[in-house]
CSV table of C-alpha atoms and ligand atoms in Angstrom, one decimal:
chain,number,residue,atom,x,y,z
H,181,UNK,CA,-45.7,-41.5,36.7
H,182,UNK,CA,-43.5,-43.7,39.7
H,183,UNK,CA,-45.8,-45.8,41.4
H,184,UNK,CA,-44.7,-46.9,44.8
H,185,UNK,CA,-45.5,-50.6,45.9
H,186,UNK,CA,-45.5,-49.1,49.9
H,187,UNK,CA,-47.0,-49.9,53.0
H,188,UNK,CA,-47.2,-47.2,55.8
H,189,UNK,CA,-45.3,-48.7,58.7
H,190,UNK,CA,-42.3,-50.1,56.8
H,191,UNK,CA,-39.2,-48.9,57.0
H,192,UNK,CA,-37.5,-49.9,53.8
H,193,UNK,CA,-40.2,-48.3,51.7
H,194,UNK,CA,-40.2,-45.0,54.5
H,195,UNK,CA,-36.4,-44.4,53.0
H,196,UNK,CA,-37.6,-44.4,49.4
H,197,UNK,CA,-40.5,-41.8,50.4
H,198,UNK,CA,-37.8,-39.7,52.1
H,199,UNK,CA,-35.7,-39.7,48.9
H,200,UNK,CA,-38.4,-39.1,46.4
H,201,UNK,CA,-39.6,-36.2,48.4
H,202,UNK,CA,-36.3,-34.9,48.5
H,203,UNK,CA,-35.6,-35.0,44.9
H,204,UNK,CA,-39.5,-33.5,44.4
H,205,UNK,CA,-40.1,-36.2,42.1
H,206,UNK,CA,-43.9,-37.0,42.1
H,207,UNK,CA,-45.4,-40.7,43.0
H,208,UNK,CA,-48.8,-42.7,43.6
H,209,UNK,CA,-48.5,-45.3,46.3
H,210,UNK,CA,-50.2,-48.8,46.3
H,211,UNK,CA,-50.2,-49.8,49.8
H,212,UNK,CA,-49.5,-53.4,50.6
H,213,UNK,CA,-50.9,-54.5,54.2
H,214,UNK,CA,-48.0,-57.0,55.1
H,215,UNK,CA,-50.9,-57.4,58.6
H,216,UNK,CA,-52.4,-59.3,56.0
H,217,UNK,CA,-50.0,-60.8,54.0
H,218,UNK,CA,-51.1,-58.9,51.0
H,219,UNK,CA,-47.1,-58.9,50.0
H,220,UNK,CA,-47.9,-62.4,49.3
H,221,UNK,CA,-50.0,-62.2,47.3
H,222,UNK,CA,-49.1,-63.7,43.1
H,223,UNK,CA,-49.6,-60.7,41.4
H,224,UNK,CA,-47.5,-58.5,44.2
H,225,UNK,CA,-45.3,-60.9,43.4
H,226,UNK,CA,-44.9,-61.2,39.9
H,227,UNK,CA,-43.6,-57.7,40.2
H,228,UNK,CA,-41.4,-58.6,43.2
H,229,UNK,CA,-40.0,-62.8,43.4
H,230,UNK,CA,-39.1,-61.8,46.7
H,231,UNK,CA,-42.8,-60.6,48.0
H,232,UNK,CA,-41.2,-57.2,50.0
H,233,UNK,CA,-42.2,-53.8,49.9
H,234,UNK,CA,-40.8,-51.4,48.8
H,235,UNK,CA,-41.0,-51.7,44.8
H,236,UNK,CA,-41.0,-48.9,42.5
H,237,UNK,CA,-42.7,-49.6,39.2
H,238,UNK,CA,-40.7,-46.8,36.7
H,239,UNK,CA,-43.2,-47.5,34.0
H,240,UNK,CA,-42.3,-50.7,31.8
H,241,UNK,CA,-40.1,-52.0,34.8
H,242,UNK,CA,-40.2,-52.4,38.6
H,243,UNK,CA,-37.2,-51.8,40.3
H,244,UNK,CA,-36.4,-53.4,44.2
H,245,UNK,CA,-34.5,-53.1,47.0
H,246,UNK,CA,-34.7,-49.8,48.9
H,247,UNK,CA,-30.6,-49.3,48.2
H,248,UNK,CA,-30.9,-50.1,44.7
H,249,UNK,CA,-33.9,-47.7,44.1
H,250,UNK,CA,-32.4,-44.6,46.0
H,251,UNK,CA,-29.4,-45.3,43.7
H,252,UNK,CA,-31.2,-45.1,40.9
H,253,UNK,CA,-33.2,-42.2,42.1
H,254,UNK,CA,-29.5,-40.4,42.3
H,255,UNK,CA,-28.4,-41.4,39.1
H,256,UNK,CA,-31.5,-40.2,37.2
H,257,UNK,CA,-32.7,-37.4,39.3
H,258,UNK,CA,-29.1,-35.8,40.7
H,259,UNK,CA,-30.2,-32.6,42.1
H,260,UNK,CA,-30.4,-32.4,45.1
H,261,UNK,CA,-27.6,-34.7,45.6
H,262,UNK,CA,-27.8,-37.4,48.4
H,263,UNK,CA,-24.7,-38.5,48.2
H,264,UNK,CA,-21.5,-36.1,48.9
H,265,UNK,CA,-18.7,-35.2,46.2
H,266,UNK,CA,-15.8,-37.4,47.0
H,267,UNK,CA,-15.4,-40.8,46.6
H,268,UNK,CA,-14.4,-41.6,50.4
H,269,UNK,CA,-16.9,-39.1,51.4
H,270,UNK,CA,-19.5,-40.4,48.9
H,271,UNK,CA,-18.5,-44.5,50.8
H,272,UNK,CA,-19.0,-43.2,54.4
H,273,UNK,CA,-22.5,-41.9,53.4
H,274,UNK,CA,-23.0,-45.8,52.0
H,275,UNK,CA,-21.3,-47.3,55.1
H,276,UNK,CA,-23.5,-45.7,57.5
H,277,UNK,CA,-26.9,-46.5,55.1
H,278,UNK,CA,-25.4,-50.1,54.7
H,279,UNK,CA,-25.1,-50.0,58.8
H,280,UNK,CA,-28.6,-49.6,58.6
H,281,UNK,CA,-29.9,-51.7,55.7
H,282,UNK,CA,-27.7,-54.7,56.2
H,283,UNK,CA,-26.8,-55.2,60.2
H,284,UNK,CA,-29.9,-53.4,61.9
H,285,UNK,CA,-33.2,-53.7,59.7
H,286,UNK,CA,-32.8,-57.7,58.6
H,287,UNK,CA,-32.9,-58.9,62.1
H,288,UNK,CA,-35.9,-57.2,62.9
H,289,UNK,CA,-38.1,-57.4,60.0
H,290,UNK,CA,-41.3,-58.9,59.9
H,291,UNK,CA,-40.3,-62.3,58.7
H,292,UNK,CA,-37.6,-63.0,60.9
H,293,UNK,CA,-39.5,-61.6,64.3
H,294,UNK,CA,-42.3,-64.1,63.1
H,295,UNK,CA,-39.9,-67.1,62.5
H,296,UNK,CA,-38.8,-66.3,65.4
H,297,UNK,CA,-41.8,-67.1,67.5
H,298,UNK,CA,-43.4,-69.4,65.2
H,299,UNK,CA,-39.9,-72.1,64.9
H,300,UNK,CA,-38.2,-71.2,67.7
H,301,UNK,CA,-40.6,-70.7,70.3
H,302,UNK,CA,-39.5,-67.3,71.3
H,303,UNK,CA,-42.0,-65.5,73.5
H,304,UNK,CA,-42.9,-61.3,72.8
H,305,UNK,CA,-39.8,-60.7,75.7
H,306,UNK,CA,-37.7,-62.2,73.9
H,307,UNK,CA,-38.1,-61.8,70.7
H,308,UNK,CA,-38.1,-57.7,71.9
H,309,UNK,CA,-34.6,-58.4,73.1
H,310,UNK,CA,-33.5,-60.1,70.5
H,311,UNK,CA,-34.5,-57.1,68.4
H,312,UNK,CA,-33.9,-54.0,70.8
H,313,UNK,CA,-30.1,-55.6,71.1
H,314,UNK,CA,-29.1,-55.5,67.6
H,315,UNK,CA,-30.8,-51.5,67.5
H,316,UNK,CA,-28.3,-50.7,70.4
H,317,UNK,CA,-25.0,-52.4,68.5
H,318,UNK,CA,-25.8,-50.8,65.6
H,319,UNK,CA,-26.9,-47.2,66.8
H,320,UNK,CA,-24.0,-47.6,69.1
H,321,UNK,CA,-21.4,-47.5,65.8
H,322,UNK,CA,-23.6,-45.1,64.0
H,323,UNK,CA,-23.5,-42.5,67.3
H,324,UNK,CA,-20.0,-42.6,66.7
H,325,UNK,CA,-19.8,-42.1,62.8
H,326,UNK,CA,-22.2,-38.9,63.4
H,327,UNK,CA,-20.5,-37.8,66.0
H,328,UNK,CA,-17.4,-37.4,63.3
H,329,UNK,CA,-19.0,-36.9,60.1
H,330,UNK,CA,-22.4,-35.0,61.1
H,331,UNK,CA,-22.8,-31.2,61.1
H,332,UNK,CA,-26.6,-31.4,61.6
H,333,UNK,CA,-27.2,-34.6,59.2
H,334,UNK,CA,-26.0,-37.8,59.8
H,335,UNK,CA,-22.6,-36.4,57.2
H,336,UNK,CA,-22.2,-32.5,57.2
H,337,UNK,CA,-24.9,-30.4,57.0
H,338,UNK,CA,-27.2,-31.3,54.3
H,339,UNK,CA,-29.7,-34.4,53.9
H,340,UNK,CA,-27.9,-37.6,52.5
H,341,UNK,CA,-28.7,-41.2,51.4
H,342,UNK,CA,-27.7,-41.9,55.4
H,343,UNK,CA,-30.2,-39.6,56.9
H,344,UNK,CA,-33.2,-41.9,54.5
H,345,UNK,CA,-32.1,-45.1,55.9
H,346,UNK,CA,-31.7,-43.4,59.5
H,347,UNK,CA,-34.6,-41.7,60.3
H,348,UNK,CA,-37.1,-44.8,59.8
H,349,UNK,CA,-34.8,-47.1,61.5
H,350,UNK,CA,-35.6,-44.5,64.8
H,351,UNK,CA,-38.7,-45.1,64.0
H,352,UNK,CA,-38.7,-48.7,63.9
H,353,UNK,CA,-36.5,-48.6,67.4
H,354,UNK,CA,-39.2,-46.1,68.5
H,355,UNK,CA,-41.9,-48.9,68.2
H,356,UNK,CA,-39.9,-51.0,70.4
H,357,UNK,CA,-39.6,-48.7,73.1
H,358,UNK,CA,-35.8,-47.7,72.4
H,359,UNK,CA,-34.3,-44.7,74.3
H,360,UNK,CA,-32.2,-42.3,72.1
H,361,UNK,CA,-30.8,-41.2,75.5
H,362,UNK,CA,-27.4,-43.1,74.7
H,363,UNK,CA,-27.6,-41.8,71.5
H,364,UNK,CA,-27.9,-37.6,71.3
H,365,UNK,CA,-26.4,-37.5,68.0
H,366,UNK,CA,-28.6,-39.5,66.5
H,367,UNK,CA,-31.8,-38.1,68.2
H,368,UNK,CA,-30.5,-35.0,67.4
H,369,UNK,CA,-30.1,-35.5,63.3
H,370,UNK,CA,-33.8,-37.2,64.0
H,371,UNK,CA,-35.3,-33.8,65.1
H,372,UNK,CA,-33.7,-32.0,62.4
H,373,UNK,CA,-34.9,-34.4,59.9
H,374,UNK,CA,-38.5,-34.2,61.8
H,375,UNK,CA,-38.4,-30.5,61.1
H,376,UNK,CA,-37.6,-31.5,56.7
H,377,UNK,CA,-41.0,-31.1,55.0
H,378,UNK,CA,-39.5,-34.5,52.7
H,379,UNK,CA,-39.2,-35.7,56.2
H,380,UNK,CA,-42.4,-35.1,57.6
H,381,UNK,CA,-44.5,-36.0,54.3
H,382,UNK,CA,-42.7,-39.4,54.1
H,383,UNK,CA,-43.4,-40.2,57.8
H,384,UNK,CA,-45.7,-43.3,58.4
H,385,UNK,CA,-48.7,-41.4,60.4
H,386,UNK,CA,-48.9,-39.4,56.9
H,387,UNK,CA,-49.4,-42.0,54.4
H,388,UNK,CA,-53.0,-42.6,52.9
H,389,UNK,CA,-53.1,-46.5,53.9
H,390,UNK,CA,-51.9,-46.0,57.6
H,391,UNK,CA,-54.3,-47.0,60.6
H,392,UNK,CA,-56.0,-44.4,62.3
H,393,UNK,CA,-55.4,-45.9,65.5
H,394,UNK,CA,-51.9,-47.3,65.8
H,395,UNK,CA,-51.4,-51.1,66.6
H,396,UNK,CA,-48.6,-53.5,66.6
H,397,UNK,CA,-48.0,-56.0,63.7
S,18,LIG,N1,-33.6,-55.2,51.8
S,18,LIG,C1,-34.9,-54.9,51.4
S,18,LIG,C2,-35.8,-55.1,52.6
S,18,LIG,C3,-37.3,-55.0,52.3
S,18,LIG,C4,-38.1,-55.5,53.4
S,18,LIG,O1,-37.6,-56.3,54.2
S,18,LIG,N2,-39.3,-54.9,53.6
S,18,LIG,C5,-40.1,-55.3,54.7
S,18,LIG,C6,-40.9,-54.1,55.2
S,18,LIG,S1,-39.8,-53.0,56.0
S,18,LIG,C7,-41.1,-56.3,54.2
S,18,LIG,O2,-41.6,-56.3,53.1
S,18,LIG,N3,-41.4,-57.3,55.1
S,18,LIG,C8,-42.4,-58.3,54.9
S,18,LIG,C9,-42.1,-59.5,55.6
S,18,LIG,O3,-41.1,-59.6,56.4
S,18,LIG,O4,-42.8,-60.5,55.5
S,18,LIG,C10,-35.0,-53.4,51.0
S,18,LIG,O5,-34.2,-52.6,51.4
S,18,LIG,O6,-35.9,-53.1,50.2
């Protein structure tokens, strides 16, 4: 059985629900309050040095990074593929996902928003600028990669690896008050995805740790 190292309201472990529910592959998840630090904890992090969620324990070893799991998801589990048949088809589909993972999500994850107001003094206006501005250059390329690749999903018109790594990032950009008005193909690809039962059972409100009431880290 895959056991998920998750917590509701992160994004990183959000793409890993989306593509286990879209292989059908099975999981428990052990959420990981990061309100509360629980990441930090020694024993979290005797499965993961780094002390981030998500982790996926495969049974006898834990595997990290959400990239690296969904890969590995793909090359065990292949049907339904998340990745398209060509090589240059298969590295747009990584481009756009690596858009995501590398130039959105690090600037605006937990750690870095906090360093950010702990060692350099920035207030909740800024540091919401500093985060809302690297959503907007990045969703800014992605509109356009859609725009050419998308028929429906982020590339043609079945779920890919790009529509796991999308879809939470919205959600994230949601949480700081983002419009997708500049954006209609990629609100667009999010409704579709909101209508994807993989979709909707992976979404944070759905999860067994999440809050009843929603607050802000
Ligand atoms: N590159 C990592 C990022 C993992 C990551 O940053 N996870 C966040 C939640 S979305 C986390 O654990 N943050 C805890 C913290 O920043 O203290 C991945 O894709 O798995």
């Amino acid at each position: 059985m895959l056991k998920l190292h998750d917590y509701w309201r992160s994004s990183a472990a959000y793409r890993v629900r989306i593509a286990l529910n879209l292989k059908g592959l099975d999981y428990t998840a052990i959420g990981h309050d990061l309100r509360t630090n629980a990441h930090h904890d020694p024993a979290y992090k005797a499965l993961n040095p780094q002390g981030l969620v998500p982790a996926l324990d495969i049974g006898g070893q834990v595997l990290t990074q959400s990239s690296a799991i969904i890969e590995w998801l793909e090359d065990t589990c292949p049907q339904p593929p998340l990745l398209p048949q060509a090589a240059a088809d298969r590295a747009v589909v990584r481009s756009m996902a690596a858009l995501v993972a590398c130039d959105i999500h690090p600037l605006n994850n937990l750690r870095v928003l906090r360093e950010l107001k702990s060692e350099l003094g920035a207030d909740d206006t800024r540091t919401k600028i500093w985060a809302t501005g690297w959503i907007a250059e990045g969703f800014t390329a992605l509109e356009s990669l859609i725009a050419h690749h998308g028929r429906g999903y982020c590339f043609g018109d079945v779920p890919t690896l790009a529509d796991c790594f999308l879809v939470p990032q919205v959600f994230s950009a949601q949480r700081f008050n983002v419009s997708l008005d500049p954006y209609p193909h990629i609100r667009a690809v999010n409704e579709r995805c909101d209508e994807h039962t993989a979709f909707v059972r992976a979404h944070p409100r759905h999860q067994p740790d999440a809050d009843t009431v929603d607050s802000n880290r």
